[in-house]
PDB file of C-alpha atoms and ligand atoms in Angstrom:
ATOM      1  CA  UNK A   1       0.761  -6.993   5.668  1.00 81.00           C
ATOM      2  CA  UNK A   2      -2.405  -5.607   3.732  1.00 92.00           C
ATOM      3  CA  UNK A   3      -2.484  -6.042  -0.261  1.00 97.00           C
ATOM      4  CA  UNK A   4      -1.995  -2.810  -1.398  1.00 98.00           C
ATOM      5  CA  UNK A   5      -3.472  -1.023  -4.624  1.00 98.00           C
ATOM      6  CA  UNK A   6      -0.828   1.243  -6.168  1.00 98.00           C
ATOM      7  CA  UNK A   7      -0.761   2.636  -9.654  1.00 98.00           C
ATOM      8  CA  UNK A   8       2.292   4.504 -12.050  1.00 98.00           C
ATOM      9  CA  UNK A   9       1.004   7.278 -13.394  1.00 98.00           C
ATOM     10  CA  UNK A  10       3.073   9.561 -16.144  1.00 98.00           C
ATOM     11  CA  UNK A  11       3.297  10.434 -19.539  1.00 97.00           C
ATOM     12  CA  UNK A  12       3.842   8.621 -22.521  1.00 94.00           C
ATOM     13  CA  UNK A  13       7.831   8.195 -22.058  1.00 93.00           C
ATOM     14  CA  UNK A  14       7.864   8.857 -18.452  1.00 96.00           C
ATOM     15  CA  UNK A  15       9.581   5.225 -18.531  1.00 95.00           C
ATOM     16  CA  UNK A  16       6.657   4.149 -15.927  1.00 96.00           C
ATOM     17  CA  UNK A  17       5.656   0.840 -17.708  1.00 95.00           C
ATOM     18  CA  UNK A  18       9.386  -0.221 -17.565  1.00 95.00           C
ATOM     19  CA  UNK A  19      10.086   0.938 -13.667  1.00 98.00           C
ATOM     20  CA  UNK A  20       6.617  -1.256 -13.150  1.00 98.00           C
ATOM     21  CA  UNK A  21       8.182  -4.023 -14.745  1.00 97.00           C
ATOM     22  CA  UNK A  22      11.402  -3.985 -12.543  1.00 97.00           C
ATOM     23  CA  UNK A  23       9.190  -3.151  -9.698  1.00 97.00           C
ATOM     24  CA  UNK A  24       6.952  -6.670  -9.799  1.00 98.00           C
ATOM     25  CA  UNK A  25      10.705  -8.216 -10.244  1.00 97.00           C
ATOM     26  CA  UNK A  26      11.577  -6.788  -6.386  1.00 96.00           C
ATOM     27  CA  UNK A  27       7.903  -8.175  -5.231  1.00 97.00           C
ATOM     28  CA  UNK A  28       8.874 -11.391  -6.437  1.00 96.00           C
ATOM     29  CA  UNK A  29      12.096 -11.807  -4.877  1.00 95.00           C
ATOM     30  CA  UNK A  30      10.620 -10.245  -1.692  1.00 95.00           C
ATOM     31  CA  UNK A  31       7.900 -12.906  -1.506  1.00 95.00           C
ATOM     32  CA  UNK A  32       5.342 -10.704  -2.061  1.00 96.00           C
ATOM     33  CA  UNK A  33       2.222 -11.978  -3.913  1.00 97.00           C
ATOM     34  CA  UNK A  34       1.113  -9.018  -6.063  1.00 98.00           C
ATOM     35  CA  UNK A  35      -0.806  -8.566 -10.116  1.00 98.00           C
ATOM     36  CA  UNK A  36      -0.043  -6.586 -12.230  1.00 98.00           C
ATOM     37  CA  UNK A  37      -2.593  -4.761 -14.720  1.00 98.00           C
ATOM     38  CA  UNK A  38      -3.052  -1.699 -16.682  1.00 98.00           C
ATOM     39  CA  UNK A  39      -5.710   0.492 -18.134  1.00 98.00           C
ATOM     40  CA  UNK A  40      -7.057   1.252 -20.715  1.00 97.00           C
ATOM     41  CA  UNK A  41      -7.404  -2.799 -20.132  1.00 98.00           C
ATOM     42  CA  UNK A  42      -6.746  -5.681 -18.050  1.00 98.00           C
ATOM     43  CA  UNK A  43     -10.098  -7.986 -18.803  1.00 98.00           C
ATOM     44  CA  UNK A  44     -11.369  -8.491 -22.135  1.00 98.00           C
ATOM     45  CA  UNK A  45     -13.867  -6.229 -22.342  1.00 98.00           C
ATOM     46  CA  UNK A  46     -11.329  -4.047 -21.257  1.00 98.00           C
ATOM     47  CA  UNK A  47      -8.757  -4.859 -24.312  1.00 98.00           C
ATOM     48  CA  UNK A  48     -11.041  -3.988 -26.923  1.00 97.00           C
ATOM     49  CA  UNK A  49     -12.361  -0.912 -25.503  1.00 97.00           C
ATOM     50  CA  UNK A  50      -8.034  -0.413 -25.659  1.00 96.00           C
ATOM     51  CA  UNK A  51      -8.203  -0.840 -29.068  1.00 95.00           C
ATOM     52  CA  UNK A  52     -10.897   1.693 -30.064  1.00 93.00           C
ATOM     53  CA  UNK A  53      -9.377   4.630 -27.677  1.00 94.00           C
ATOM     54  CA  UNK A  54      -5.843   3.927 -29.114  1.00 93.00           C
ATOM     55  CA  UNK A  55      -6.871   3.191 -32.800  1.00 89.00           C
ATOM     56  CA  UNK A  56      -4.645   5.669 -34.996  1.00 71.00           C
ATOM     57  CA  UNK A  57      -7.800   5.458 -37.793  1.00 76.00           C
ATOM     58  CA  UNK A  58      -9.940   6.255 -35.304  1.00 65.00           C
ATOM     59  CA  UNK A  59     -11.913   9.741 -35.954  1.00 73.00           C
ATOM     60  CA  UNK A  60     -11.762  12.761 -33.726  1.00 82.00           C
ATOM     61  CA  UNK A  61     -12.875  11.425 -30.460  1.00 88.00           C
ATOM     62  CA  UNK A  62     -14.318  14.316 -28.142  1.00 91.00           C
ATOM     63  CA  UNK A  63     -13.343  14.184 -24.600  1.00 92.00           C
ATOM     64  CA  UNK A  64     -16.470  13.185 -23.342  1.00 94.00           C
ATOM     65  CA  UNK A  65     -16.306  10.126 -25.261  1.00 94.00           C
ATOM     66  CA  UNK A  66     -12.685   8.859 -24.427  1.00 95.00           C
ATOM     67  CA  UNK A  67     -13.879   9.299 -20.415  1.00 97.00           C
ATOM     68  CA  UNK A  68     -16.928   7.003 -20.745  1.00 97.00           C
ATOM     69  CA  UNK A  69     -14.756   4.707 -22.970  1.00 97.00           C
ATOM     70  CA  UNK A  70     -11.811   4.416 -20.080  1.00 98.00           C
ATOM     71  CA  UNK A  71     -14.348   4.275 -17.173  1.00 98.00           C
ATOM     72  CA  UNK A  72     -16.668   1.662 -18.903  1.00 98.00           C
ATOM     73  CA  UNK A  73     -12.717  -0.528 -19.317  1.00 98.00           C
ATOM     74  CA  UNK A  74     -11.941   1.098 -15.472  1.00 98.00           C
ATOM     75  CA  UNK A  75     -15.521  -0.251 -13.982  1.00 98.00           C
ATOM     76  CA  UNK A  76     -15.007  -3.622 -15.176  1.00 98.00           C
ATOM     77  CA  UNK A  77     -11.291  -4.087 -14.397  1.00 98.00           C
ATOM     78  CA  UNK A  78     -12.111  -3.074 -10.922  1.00 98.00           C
ATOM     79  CA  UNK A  79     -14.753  -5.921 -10.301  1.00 98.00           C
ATOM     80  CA  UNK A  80     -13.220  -8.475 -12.753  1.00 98.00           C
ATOM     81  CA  UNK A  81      -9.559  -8.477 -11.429  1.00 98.00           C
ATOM     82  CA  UNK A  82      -8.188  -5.489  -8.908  1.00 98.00           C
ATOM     83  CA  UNK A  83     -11.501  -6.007  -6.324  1.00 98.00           C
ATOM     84  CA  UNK A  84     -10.867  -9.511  -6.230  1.00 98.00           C
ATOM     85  CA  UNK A  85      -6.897  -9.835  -6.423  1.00 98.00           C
ATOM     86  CA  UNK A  86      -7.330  -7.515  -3.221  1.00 98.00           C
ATOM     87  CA  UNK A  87      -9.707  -9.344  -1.263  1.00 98.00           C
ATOM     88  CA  UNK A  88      -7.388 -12.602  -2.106  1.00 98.00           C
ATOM     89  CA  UNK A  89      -4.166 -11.469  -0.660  1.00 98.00           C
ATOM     90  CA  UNK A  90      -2.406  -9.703  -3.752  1.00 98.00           C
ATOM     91  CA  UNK A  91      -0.908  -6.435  -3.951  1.00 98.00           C
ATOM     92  CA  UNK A  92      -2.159  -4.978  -7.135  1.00 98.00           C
ATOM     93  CA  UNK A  93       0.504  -2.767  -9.776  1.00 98.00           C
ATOM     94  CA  UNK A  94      -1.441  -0.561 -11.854  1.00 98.00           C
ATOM     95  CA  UNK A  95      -0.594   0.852 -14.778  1.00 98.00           C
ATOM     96  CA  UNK A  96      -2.623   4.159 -15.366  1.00 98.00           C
ATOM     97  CA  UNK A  97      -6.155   4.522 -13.309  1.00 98.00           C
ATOM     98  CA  UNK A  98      -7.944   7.562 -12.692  1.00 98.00           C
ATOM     99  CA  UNK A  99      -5.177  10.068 -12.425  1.00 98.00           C
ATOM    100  CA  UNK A 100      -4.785  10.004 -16.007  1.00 98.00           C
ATOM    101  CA  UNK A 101      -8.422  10.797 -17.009  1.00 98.00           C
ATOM    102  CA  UNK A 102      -7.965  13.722 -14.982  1.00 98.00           C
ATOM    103  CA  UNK A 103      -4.667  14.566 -16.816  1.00 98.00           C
ATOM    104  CA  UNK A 104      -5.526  13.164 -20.359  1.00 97.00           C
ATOM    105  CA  UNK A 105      -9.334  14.014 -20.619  1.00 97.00           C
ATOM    106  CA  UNK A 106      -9.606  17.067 -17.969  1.00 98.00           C
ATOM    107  CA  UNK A 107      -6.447  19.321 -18.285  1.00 97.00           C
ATOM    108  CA  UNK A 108      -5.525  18.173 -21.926  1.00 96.00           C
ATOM    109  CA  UNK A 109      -9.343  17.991 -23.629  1.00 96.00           C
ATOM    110  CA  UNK A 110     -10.292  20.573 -21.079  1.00 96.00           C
ATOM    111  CA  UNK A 111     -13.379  18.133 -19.590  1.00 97.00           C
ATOM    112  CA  UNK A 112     -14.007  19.686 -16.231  1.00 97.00           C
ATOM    113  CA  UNK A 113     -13.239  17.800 -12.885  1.00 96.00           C
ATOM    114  CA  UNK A 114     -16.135  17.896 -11.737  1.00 97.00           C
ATOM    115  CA  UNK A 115     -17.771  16.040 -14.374  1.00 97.00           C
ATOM    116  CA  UNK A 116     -14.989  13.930 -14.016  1.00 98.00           C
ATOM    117  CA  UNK A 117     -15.772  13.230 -10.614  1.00 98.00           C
ATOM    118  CA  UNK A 118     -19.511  12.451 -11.195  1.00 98.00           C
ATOM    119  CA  UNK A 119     -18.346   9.228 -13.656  1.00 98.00           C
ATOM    120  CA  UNK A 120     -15.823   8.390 -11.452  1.00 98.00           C
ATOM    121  CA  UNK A 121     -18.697   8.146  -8.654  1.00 98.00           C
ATOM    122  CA  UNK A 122     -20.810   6.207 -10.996  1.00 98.00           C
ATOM    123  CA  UNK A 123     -18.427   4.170 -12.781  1.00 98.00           C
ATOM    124  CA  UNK A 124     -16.273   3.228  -9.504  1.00 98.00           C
ATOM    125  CA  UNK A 125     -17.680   4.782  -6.742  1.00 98.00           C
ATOM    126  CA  UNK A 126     -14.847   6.924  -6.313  1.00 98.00           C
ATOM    127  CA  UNK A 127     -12.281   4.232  -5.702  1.00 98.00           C
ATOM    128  CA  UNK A 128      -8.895   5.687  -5.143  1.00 98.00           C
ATOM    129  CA  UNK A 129      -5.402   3.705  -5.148  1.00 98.00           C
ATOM    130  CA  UNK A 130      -3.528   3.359  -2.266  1.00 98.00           C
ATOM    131  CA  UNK A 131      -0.652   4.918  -3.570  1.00 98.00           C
ATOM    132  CA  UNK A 132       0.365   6.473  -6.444  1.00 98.00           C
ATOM    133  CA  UNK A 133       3.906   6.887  -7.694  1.00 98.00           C
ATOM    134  CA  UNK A 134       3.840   9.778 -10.501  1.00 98.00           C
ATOM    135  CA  UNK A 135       6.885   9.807 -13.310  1.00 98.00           C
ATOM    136  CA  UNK A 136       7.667  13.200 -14.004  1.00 98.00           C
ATOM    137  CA  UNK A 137       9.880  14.838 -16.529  1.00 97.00           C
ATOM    138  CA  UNK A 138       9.044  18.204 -18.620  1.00 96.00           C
ATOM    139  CA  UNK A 139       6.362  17.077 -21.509  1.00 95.00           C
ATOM    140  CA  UNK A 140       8.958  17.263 -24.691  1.00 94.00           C
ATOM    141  CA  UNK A 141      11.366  15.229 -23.034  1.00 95.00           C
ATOM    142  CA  UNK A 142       8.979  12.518 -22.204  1.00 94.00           C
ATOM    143  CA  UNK A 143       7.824  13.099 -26.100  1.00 90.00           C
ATOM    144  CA  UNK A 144      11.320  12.525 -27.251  1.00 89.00           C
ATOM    145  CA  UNK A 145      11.798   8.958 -25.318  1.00 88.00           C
ATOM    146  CA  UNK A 146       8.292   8.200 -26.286  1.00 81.00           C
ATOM    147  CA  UNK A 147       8.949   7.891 -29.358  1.00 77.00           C
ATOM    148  CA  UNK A 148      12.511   6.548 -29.636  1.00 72.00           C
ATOM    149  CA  UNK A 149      12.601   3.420 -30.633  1.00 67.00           C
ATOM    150  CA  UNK A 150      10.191   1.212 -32.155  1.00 67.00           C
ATOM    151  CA  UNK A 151       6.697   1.365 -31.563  1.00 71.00           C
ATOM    152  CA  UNK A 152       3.256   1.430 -33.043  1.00 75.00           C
ATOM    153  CA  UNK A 153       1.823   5.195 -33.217  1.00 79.00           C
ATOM    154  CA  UNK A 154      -1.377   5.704 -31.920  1.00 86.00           C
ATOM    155  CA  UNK A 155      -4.361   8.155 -31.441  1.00 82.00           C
ATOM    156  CA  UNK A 156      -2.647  10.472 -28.937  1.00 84.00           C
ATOM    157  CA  UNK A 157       0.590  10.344 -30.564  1.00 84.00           C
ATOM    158  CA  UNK A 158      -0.731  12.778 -32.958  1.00 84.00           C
ATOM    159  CA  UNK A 159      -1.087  15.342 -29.728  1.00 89.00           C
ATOM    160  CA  UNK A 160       1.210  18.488 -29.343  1.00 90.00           C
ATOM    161  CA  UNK A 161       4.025  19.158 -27.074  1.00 93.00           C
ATOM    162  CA  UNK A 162       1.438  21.994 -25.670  1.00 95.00           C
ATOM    163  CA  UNK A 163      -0.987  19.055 -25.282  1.00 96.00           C
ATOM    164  CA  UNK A 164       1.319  17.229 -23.116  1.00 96.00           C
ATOM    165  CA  UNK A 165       2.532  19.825 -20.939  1.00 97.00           C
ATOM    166  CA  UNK A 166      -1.106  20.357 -19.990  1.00 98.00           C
ATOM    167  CA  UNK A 167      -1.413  16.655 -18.870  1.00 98.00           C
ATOM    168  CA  UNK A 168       1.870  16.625 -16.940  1.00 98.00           C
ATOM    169  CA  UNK A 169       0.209  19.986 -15.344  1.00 98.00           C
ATOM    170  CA  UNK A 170      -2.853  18.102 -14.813  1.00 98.00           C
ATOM    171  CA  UNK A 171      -0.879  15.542 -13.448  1.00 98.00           C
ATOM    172  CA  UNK A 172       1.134  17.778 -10.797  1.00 98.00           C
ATOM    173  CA  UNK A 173      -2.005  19.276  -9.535  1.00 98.00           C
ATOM    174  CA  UNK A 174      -3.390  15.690  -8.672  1.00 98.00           C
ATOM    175  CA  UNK A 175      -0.246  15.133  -6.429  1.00 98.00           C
ATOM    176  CA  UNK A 176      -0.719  19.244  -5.160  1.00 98.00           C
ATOM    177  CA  UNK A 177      -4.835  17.939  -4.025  1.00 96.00           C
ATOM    178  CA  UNK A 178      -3.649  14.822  -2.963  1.00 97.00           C
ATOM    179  CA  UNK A 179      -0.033  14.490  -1.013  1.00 97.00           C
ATOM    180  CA  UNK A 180      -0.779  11.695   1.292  1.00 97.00           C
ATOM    181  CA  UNK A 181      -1.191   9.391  -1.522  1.00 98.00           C
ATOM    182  CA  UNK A 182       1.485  10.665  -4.060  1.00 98.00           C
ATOM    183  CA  UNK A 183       5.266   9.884  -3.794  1.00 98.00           C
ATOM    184  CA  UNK A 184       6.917  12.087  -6.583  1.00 98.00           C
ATOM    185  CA  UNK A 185       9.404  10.288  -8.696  1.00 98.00           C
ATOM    186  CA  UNK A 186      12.085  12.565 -10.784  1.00 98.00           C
ATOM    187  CA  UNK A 187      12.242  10.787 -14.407  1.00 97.00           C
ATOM    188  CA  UNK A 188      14.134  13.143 -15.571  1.00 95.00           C
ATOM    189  CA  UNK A 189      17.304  11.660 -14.971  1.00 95.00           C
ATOM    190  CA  UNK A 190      19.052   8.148 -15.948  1.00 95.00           C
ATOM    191  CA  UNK A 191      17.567   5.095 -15.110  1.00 95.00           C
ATOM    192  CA  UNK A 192      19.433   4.034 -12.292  1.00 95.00           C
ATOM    193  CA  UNK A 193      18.231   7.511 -10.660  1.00 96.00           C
ATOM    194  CA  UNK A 194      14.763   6.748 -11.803  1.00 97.00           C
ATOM    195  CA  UNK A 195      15.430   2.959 -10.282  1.00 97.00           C
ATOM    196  CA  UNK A 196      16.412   4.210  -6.854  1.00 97.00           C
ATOM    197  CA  UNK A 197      13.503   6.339  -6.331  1.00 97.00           C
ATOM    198  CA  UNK A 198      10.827   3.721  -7.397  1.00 98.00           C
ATOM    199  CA  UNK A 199      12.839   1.272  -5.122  1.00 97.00           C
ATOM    200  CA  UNK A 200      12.851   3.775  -1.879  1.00 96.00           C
ATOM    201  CA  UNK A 201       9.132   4.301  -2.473  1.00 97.00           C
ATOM    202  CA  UNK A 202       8.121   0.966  -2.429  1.00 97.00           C
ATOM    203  CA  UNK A 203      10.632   0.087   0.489  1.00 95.00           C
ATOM    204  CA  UNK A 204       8.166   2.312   2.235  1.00 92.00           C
ATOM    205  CA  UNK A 205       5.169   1.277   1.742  1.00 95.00           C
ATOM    206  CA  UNK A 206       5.630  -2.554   1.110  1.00 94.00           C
ATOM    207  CA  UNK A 207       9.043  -2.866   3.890  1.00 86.00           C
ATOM    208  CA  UNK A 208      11.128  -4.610   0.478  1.00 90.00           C
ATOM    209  CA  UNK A 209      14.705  -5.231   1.474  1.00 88.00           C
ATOM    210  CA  UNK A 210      17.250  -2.597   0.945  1.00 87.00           C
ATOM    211  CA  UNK A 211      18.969  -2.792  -2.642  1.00 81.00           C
ATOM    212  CA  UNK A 212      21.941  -3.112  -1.023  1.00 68.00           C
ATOM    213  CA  UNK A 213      21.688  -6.156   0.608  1.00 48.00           C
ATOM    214  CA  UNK A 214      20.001  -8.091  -3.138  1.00 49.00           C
ATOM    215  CA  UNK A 215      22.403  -6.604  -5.561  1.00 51.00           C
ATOM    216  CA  UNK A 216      25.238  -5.215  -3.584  1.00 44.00           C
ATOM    217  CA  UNK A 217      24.448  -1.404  -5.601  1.00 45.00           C
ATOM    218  CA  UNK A 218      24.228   0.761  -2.351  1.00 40.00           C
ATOM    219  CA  UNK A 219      20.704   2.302  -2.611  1.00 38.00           C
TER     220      UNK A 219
HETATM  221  P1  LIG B 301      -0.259   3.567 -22.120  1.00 63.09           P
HETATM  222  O1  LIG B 301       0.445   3.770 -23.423  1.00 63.09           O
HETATM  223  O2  LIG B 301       0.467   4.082 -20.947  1.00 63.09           O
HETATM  224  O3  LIG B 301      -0.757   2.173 -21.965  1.00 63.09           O
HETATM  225  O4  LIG B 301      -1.592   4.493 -22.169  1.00 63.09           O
HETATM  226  C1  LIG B 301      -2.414   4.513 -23.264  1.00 63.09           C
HETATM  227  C2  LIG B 301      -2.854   5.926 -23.600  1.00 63.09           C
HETATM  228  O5  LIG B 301      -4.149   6.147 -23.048  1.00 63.09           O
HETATM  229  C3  LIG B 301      -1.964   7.038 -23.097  1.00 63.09           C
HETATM  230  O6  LIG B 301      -1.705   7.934 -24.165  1.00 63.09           O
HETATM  231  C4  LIG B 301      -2.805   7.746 -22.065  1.00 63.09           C
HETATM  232  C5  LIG B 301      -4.216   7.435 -22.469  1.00 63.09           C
HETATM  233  N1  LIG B 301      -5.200   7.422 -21.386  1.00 63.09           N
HETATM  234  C6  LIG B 301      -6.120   8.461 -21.293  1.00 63.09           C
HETATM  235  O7  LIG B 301      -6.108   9.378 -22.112  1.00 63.09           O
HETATM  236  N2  LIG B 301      -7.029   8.428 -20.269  1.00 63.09           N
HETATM  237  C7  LIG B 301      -7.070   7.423 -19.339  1.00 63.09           C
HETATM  238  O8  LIG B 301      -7.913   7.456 -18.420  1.00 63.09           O
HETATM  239  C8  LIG B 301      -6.113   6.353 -19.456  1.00 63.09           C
HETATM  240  C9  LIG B 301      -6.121   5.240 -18.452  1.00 63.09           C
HETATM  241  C10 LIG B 301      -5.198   6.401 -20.484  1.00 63.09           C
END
């Protein structure tokens, strides 16, 4: 079967970064040789540029600059670990790509798409995941999980509820221009809902064995 590139895309709280978690759990047990990675990072270069975008000190950053921040980390991931882990065999999990530029820095900073696009051209030459799975729950839920718990706050913590609910619009109209390569995942619900629809997605595209038959649960 072909390594496949497929990213989690959501808001802060959608619970993606967990489902991903539980997700290269089934790839392991399946047999299936697979990375995982996430941006803003996954290469050094790519860490620090993390660091800057997230930094809760940092200034007012204008959209312009938070895109050429996460496609200079993007450009570099792409040739220093998801190009290669490809070409060698691995499926690669991906935590955030381009999706969320269009979300974050075109619906909520208002950067057009177009411009968007351009970078994207330069910066990757328009490389597009193989599938996407998109966590979506209404923006002051995800807000309220988000920050449950304990956890640093950072840059775009400091964002409104209005802010947010024009990235998870950004992020719906990605999946309305782009169907093929979506699969739409409820996380609105519990996590054992949440579960089951991650694990029926990737059933399809990677042929993982039923739930059923690992854990006896009945998916
Ligand atoms: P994370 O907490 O899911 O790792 O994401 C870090 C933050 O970076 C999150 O608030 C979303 C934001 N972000 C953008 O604004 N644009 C991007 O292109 C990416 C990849 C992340």
């Amino acid at each position: 079967m072909e390594p496949l590139f497929i990213t989690f895309e959501g808001l802060d709280g959608s619970g993606k970064s967990t489902h991903l978690q539980a997700a290269a759990g089934w790839l392991e047990e399946a047999g299936v040789p697979h990375r995982v990675t996430h941006e803003p990072g996954g290469t050094v270069l790519g860490e620090g540029i993390r660091k800057l975008f997230l930094h809760s000190a940092a200034s007012e950053l204008d959209g312009t600059v938070e895109i050429l921040l996460v496609f200079a980390s993007r450009r570099q991931h792409l040739s220093e670990v998801i190009e290669p882990a490809l070409e060698s065999g691995y499926t690669v999990l991906c935590d955030r790509f381009t999706d969320s530029t269009h979300a974050y820095q075109g619906h909520g900073r208002g950067i057009s798409s177009e411009l968007i696009d351009e970078i994207d051209a330069l910066a990757t030459g328009s490389r597009s995941p193989d599938a996407t799975l998109l966590f979506d729950l209404p923006a002051d839920d995800a807000r309220r999980r988000g920050q449950s718990g304990e956890r640093t706050v950072d840059r775009l913590d400091r964002e409104s509820v209005d802010f947010y609910e024009r990235v998870r619009q950004g992020f719906l109209e990605r999946v309305r221009s782009d169907a093929e390569r979506f699969r739409l995942i409820n996380s609105g619900g519990s996590v054992e809902e949440t579960r089951l629809q991650v694990h029926e997605a990737l059933q399809n595209l990677l042929a993982l064995p039923r739930l059923e038959s690992r854990d006896g649960a009945g998916a």
